[in-house]
Short mmCIF file of C-alpha atoms in Angstrom, two decimals:
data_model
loop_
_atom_site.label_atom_id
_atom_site.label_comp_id
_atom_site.label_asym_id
_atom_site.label_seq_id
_atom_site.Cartn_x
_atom_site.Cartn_y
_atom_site.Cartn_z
CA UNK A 30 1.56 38.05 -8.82
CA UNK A 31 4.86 38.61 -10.88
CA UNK A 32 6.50 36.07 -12.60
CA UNK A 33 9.13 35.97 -10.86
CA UNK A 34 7.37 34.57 -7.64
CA UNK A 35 7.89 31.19 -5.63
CA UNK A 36 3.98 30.14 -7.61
CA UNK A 37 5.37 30.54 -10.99
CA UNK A 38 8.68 29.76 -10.97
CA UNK A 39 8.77 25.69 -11.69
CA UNK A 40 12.42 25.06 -10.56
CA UNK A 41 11.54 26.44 -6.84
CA UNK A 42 8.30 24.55 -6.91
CA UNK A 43 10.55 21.03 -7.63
CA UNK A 44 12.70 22.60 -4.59
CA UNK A 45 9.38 22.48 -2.44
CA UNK A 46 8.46 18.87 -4.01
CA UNK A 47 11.33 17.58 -3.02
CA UNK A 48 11.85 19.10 0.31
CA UNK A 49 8.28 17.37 0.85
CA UNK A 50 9.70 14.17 -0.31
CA UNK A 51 12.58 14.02 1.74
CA UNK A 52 9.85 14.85 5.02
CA UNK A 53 7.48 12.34 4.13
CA UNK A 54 10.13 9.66 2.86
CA UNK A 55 10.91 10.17 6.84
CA UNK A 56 7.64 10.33 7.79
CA UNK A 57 6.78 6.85 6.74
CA UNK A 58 10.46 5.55 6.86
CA UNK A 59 9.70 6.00 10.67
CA UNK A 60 6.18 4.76 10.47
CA UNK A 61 6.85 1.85 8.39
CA UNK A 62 10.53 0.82 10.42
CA UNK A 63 8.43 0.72 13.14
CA UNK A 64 5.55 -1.78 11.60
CA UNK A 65 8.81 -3.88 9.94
CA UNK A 66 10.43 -4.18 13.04
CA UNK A 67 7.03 -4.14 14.59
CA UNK A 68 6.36 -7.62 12.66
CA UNK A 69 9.28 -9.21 13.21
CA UNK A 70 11.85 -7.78 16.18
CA UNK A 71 9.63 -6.66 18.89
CA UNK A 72 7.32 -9.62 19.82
CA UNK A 73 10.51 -10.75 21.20
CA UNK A 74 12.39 -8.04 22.09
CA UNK A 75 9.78 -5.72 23.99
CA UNK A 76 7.34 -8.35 24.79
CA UNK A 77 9.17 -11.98 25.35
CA UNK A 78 6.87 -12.84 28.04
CA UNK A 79 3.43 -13.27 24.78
CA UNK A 80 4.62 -16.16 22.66
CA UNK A 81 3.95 -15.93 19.15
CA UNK A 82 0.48 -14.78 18.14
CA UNK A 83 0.14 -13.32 21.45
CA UNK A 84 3.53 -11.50 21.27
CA UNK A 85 2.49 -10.39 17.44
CA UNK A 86 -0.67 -8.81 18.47
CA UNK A 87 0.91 -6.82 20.89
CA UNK A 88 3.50 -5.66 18.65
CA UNK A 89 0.77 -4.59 16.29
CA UNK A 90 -1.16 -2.95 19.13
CA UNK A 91 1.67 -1.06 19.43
CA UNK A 92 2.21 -0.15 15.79
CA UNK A 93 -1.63 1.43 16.10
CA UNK A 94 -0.92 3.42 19.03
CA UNK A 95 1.38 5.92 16.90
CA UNK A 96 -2.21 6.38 14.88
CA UNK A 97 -4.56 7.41 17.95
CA UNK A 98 -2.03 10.59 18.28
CA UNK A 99 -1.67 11.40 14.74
CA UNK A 100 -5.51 12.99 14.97
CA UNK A 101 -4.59 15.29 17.63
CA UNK A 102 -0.98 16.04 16.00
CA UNK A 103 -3.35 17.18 12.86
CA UNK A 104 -5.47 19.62 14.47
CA UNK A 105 -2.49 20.97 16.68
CA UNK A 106 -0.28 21.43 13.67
CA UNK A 107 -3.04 22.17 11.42
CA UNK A 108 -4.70 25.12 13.10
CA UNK A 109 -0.55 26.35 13.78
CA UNK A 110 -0.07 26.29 9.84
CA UNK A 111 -2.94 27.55 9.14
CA UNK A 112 -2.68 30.97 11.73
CA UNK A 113 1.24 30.87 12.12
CA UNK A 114 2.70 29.52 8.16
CA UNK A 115 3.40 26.23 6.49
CA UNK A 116 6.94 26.60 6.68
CA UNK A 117 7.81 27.12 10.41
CA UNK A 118 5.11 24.16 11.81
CA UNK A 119 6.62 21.90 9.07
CA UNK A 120 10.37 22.45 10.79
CA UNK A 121 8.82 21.51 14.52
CA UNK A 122 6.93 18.81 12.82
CA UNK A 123 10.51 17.28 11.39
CA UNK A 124 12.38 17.66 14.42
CA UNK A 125 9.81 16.05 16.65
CA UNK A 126 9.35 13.32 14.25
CA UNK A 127 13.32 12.41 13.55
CA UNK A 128 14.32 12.38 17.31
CA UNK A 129 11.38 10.31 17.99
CA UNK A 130 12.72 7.80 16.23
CA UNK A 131 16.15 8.13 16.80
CA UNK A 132 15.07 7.51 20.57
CA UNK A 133 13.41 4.39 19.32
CA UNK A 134 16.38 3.05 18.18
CA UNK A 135 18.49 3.65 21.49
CA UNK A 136 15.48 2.28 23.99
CA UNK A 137 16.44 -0.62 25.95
CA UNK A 138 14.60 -3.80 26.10
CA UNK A 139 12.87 -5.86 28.06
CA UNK A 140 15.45 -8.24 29.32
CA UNK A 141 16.71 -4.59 30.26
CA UNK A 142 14.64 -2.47 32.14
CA UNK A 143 11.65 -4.49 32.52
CA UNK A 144 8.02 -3.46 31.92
CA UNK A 145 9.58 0.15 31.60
CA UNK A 146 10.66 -0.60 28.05
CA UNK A 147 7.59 -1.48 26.67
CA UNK A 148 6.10 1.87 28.71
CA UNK A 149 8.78 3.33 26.67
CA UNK A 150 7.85 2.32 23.68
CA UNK A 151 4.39 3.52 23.22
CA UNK A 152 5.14 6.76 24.52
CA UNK A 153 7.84 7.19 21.60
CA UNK A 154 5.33 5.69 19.58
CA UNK A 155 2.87 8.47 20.76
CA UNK A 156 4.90 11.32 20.10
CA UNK A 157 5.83 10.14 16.64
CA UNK A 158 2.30 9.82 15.74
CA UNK A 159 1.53 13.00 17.08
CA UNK A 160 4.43 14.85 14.93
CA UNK A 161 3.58 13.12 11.88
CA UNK A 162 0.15 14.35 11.72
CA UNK A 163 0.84 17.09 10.94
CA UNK A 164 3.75 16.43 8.69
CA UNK A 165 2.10 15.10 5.57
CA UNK A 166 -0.73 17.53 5.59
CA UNK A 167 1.61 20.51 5.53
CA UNK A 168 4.20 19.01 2.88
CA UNK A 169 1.16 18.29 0.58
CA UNK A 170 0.13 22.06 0.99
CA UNK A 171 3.00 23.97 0.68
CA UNK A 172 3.55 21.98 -2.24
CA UNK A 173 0.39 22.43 -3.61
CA UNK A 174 0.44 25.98 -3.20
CA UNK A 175 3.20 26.98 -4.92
CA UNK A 176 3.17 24.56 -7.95
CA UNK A 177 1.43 26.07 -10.94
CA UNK A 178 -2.45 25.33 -11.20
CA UNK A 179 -2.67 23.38 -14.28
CA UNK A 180 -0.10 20.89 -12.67
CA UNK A 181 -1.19 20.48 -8.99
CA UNK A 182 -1.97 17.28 -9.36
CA UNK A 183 1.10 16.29 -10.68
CA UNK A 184 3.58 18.29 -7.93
CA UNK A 185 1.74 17.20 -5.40
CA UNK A 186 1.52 13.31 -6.69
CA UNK A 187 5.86 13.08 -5.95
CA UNK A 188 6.16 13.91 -1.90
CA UNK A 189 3.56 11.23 -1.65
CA UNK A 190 5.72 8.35 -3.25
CA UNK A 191 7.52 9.27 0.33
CA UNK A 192 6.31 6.02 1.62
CA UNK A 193 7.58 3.86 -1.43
CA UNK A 194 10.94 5.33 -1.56
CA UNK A 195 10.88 4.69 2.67
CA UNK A 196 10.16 1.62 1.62
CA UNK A 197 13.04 0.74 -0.12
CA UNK A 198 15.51 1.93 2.09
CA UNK A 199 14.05 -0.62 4.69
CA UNK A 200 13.95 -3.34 2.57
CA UNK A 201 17.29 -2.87 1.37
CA UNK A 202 18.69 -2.12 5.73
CA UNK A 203 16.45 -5.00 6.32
CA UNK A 204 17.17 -7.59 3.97
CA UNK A 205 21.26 -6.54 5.40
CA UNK A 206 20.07 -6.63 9.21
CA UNK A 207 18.23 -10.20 8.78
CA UNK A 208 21.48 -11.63 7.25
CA UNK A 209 23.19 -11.18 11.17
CA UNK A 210 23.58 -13.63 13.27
CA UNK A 211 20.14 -14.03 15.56
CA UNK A 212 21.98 -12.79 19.27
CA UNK A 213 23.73 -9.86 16.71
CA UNK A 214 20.12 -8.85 15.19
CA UNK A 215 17.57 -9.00 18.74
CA UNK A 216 21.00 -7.12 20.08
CA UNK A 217 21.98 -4.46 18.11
CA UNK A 218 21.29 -4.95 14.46
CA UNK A 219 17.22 -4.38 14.93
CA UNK A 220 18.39 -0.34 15.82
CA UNK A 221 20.50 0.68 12.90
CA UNK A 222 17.22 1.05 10.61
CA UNK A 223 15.97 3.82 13.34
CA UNK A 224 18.80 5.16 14.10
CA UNK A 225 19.93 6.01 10.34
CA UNK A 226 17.25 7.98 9.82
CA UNK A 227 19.21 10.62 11.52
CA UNK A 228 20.58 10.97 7.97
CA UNK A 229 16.80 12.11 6.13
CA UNK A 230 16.05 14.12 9.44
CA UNK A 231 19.42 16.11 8.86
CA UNK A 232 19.18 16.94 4.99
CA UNK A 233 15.58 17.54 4.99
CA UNK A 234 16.13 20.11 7.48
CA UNK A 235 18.43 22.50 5.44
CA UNK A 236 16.66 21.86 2.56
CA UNK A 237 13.05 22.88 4.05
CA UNK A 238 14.96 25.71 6.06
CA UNK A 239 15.66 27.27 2.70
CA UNK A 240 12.37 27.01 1.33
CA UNK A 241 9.83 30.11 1.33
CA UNK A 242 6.18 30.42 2.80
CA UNK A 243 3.54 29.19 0.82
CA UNK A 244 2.39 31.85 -1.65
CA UNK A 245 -1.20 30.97 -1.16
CA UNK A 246 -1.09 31.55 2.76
CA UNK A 247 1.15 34.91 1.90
CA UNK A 248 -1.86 36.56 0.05
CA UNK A 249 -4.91 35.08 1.88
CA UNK A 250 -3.48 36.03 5.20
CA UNK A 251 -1.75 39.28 4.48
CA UNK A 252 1.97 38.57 5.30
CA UNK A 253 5.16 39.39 4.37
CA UNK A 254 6.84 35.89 2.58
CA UNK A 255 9.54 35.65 5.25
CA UNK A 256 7.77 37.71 8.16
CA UNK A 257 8.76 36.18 11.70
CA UNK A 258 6.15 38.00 13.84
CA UNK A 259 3.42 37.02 15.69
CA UNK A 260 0.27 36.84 12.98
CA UNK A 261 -2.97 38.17 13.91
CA UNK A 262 -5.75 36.73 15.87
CA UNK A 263 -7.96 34.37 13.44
CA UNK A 264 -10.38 36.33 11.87
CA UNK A 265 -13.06 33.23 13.02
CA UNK A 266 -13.72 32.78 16.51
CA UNK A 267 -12.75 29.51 17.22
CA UNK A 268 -10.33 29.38 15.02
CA UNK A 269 -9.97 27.14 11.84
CA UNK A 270 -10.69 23.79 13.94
CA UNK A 271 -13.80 24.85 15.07
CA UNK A 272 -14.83 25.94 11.53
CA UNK A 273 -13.93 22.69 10.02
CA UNK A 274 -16.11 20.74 12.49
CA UNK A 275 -18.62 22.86 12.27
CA UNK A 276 -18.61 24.21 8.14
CA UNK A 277 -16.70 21.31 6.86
CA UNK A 278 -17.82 18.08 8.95
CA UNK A 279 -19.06 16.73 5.20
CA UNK A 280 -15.66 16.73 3.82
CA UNK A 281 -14.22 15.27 7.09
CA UNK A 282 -16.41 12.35 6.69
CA UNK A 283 -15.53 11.95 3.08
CA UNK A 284 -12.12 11.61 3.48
CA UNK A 285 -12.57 9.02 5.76
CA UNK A 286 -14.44 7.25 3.70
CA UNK A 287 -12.05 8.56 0.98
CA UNK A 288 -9.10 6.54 2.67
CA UNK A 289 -10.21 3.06 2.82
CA UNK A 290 -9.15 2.06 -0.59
CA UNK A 291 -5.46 3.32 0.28
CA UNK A 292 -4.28 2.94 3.78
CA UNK A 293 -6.20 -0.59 3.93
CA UNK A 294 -3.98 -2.05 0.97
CA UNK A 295 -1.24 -0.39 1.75
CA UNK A 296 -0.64 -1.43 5.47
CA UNK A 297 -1.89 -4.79 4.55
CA UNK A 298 0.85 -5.55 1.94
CA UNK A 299 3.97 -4.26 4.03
CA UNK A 300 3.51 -4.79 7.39
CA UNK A 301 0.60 -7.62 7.77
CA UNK A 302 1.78 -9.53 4.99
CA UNK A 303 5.54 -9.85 6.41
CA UNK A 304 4.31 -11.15 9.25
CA UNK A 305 1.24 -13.88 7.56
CA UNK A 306 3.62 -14.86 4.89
CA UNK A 307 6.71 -16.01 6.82
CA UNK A 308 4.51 -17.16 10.44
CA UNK A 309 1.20 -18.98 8.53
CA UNK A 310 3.01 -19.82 5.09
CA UNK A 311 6.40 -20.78 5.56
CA UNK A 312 7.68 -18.17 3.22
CA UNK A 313 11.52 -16.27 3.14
CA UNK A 314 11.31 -13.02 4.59
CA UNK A 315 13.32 -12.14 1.77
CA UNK A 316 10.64 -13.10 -0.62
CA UNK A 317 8.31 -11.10 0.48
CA UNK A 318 11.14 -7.97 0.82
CA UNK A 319 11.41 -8.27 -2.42
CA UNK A 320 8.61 -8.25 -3.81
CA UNK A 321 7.87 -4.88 -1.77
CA UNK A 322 11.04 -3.39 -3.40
CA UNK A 323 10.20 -3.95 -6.47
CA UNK A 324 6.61 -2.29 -6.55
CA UNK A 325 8.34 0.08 -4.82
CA UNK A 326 10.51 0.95 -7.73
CA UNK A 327 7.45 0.45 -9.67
CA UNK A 328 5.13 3.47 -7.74
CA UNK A 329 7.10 6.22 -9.26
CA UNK A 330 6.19 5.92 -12.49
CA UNK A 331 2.66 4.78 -11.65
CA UNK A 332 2.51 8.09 -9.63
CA UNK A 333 3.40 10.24 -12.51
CA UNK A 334 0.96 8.93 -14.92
CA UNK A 335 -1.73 8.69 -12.42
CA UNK A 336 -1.18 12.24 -11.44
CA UNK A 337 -0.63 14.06 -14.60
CA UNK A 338 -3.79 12.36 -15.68
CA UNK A 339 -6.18 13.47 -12.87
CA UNK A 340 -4.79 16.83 -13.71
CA UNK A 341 -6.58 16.81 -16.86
CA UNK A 342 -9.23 14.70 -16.32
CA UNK A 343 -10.20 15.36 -12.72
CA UNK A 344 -9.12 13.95 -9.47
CA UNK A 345 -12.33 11.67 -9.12
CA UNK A 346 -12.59 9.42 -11.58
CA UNK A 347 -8.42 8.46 -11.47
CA UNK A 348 -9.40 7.92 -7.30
CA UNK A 349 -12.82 5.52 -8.38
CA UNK A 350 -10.35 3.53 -11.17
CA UNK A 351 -7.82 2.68 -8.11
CA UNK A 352 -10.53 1.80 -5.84
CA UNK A 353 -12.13 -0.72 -7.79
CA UNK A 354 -8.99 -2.30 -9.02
CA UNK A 355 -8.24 -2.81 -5.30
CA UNK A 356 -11.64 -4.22 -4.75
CA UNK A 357 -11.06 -6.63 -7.70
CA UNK A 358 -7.42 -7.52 -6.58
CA UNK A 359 -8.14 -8.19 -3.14
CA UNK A 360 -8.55 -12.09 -3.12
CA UNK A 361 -6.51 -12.90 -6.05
CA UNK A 362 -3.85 -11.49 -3.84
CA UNK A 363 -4.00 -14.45 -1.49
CA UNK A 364 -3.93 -16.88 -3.98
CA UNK A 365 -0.89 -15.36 -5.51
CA UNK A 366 0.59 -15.61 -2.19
CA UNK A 367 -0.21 -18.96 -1.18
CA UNK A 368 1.39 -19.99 -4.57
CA UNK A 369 4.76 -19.46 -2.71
CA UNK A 370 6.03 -18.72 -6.33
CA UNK A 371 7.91 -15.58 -6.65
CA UNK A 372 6.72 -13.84 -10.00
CA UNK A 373 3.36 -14.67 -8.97
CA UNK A 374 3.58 -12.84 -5.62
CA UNK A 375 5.08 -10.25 -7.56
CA UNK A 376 2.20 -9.94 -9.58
CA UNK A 377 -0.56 -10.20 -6.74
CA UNK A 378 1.70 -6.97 -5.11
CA UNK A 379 2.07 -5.16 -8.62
CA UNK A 380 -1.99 -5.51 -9.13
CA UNK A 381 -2.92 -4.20 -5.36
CA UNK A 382 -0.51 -1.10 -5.03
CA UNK A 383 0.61 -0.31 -8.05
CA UNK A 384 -2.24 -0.65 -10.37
CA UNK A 385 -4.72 0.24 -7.29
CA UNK A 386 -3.20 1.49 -4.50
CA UNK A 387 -0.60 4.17 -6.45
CA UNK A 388 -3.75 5.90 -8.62
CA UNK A 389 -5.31 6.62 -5.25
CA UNK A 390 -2.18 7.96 -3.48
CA UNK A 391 -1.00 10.10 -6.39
CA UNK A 392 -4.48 11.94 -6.55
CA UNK A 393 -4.66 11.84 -2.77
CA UNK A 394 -2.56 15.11 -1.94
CA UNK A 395 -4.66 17.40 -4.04
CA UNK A 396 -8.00 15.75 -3.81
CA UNK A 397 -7.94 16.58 0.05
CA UNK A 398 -6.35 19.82 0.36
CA UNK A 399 -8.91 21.40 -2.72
CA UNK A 400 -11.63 20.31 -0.37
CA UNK A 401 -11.10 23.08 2.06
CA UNK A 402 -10.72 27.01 1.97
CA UNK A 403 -6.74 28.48 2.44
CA UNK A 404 -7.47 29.64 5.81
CA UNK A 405 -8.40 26.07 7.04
CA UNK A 406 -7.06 24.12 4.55
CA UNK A 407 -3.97 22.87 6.48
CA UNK A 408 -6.18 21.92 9.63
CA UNK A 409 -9.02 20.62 7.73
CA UNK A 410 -6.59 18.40 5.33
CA UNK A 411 -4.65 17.10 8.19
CA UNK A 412 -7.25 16.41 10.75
CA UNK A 413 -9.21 14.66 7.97
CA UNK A 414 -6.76 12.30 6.54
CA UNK A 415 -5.46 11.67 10.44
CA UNK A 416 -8.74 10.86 11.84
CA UNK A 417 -9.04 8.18 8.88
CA UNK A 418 -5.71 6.71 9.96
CA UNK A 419 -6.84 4.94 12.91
CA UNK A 420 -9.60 3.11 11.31
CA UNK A 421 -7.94 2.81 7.76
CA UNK A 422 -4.17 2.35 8.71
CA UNK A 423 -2.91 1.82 12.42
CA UNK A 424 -5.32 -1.34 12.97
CA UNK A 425 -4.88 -2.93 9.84
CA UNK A 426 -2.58 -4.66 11.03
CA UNK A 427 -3.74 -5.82 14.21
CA UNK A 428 -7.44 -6.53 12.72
CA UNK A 429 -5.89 -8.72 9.68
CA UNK A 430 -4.20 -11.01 12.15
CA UNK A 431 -6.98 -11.04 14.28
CA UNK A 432 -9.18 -12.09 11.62
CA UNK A 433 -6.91 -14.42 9.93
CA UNK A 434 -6.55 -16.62 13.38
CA UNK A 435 -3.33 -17.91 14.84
CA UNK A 436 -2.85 -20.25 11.94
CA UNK A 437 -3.46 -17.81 9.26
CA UNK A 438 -6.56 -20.10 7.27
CA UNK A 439 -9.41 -17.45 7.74
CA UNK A 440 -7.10 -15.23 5.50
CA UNK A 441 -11.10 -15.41 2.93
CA UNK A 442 -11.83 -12.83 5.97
CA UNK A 443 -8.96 -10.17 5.67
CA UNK A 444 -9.45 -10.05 1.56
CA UNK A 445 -13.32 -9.62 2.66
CA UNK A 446 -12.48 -6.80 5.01
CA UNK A 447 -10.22 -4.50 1.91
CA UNK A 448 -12.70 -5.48 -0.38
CA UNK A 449 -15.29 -3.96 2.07
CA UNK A 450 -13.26 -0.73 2.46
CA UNK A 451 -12.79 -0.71 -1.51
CA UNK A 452 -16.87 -0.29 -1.82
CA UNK A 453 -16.72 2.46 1.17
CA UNK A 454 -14.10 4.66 -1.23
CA UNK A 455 -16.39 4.20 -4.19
CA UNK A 456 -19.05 5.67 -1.99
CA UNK A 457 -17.49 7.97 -0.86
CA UNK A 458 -15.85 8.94 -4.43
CA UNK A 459 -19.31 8.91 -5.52
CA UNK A 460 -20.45 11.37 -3.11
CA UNK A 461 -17.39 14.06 -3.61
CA UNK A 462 -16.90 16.94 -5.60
CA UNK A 463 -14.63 17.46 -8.39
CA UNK A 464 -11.70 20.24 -7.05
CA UNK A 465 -9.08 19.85 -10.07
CA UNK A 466 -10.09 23.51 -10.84
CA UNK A 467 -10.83 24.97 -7.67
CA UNK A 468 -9.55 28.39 -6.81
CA UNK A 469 -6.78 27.88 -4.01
CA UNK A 470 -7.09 31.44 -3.12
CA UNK A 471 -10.77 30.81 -1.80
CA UNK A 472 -11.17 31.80 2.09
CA UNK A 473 -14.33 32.57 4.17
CA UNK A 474 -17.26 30.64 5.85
CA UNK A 475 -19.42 28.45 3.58
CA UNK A 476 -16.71 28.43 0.42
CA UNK A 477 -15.76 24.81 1.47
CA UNK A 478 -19.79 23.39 2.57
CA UNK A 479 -21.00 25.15 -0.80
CA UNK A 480 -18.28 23.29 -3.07
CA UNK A 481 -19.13 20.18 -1.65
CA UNK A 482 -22.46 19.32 -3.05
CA UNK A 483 -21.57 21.35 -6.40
CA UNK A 484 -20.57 18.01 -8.53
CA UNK A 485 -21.02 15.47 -5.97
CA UNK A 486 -23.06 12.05 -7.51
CA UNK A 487 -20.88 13.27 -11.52
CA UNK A 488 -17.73 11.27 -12.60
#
């Protein structure tokens, strides 16, 4: 290719990072406004008639039932971006997304329509889950593909600190919403969060809009940059879902196992915790918001670091470093927390997400999509790190408060349960090949399977 094009030209490859940045800032704004409100607003709103822990675990059931569609969202999507372009599925996968969650935020409750708003609810929740998976798969890849090899890592590390920056605008609406009066907040003030994320749907759609196909999926499929038309028929039969299930089932499974270490911590800090801290403990709400801001601030420079890092020294051993510090971190958590003291709960979240949680993520992006071929990358990527939601992410929630019991003392059992999924990423780490290097360009049965077992077992 000439210099000149999208690959090599770093200032449109920051254009693509941050057009994926935007999109997955919204994609886990929604996800996580959801699990805040989720935590806090809805036991009461959408389900008055379940009384506290009752009325909590319904809310959470809730919260996972956006994960059981985000599987089928990433093999829809996926097998669409990988036949039709990154660009054009990553426009439907915005829209649905935003207005899912705009809708959200204008559904009546309970006291309002009955048993229908709850109905309501999960089928919103449904269609948001389906939308977003296939939003993060195909930000990651059109990112990846047109950053410059040597920095992949790096490019890609940025749209994932998506969920940290989400997180800040929440704390900062929330920490505003839960000054209102309590009629004012179960009212109306609960809705503003979801409804202002008509602002990130808006920009991120002109930005993305203006935003070329991948270069990768230009030469691998044999179309123009900005062709409209129809593609061809898949050169596989079957398609590139069939041929991840049946060339690539080893990497599917890997990610799984891959995702433990991440979504486990992750969900467990800002969306179980909110809920164990101020029900079991007695703690502000505010305490804990903070504390989730400032780690927040704190990801994106852990992100760079993390990420320029695996560039140049692979994406394995950065993921196996994160894993066992979460592993480590997992108990001493709780004790921070039960402290009640603010720098020390501060601490307990700095060691779990940034120091464990953030070298995971930043790798993340890259480590997945160099798993598979181009022409099934975006299907294979998506699928994979969707399928590993449900288990990793949508029930963390609901399993941590299940385990820790009404009263919150069998909390020994939730820090057991992310210390188990630690050991399942180091397995799986273990197990995985080194891609830092891998030639994007790669297409064709058996490129993916033969990788796989090429460095697996070295770190």
């Amino acid at each position: 290719m000439a210099a000149t094009t999208p690959q090599t030209d770093r200032r449109y490859a920051w254009k693509v990072a941050a057009s994926s940045f935007l999109g997955n800032t919204l994609e886990y704004y929604d996800f996580l406004v959801y699990g805040t409100a989720a935590a806090v607003i809805f036991p009461k709103v959408f389900f008055p008639g379940e009384e506290g822990f009752l009325g909590t675990l319904a809310a959470f059931g809730t919260f996972a039932v956006g994960f059981l569609a985000r599987p089928l969202g990433g093999l829809a999507f996926g097998r669409r971006g990988d036949v039709h372009g990154r660009k054009s599925t990553l426009l439907l996968t915005l829209s649905l997304m935003g207005l899912s969650t705009i809708a959200i935020g204008l559904l009546p409750g309970y006291d309002t329509i009955g048993v229908l708003a709850p109905a309501l609810l999960v089928l919103l929740r449904l269609v948001q889950g389906f939308a977003v998976g296939g939003e993060w798969g195909g930000s990651m890849i059109i990112v990846l593909e047109s950053a410059p090899d040597h920095r992949r890592g790096f490019y890609t590390a940025w749209p994932n600190i998506g969920g940290f920056s989400a997180q800040i605008l929440i704390t900062g609406l929330f920490a505003w919403v839960y000054t209102l009066p309590e009629d004012a907040l179960y009212a109306w003030g609960w809705r503003i969060p979801f409804l202002l994320s008509a602002i990130i749907l808006a920009v991120t759609f002109w930005l993305r809009r203006s935003l070329h196909e991948s270069p990768v999926f230009t030469e691998t499929s044999g179309r123009p940059a900005e062709a409209t038309s129809r593609p061809e028929t898949p050169k596989r039969a079957g398609g590139p879902i069939r041929a991840i299930f049946l060339e690539d089932w080893r990497n599917l499974l890997l990610i799984v196992g891959l995702r433990f270490a991440e979504a486990l911590p992750y969900f467990l800090l800002t969306v179980f915790a909110l809920s164990y801290a101020s029900g079991s403990l007695g703690l502000d709400k505010s305490t804990l918001n903070m504390a989730v801001l400032i780690v927040s601030v704190l990801a994106f420079p852990a992100h760079g670091l993390y990420a320029a890092l695996s560039d140049r020294k692979g994406r394995r051993p950065v993921y196996l470093l994160g894993a066992i510090v979460v592993a480590v971190a997992a108990f001493p958590f709780f004790w921070l927390l039960q402290s009640g003291n603010f720098l020390l709960i501060v601490l307990g979240y700095v060691l779990v997400l940034n120091l464990g949680h953030n070298a995971i993520n930043a790798v993340q992006p890259a480590f997945f999509a160099e798993l598979f071929p181009a022409d099934r990358r975006y299907t294979g990527a998506a699928a994979g790190r969707e399928i590993a939601s449900i288990l990793t992410g949508g029930l963390t929630p609901f399993i941590a408060t299940a385990l820790a019991g009404p009263d919150g003392t069998r909390w020994p059992l939730v820090a057991g349960y992310v210390v188990l999924g630690a050991v399942i990423t180091m397995v799986a780490v273990w197990k995985s090949p080194e891609t830092f290097r891998r030639d994007l360009r790669s297409t064709g049965a058996g490129s993916s399977a033969a990788a796989s077992g090429a460095h697996a077992g070295q770190c």
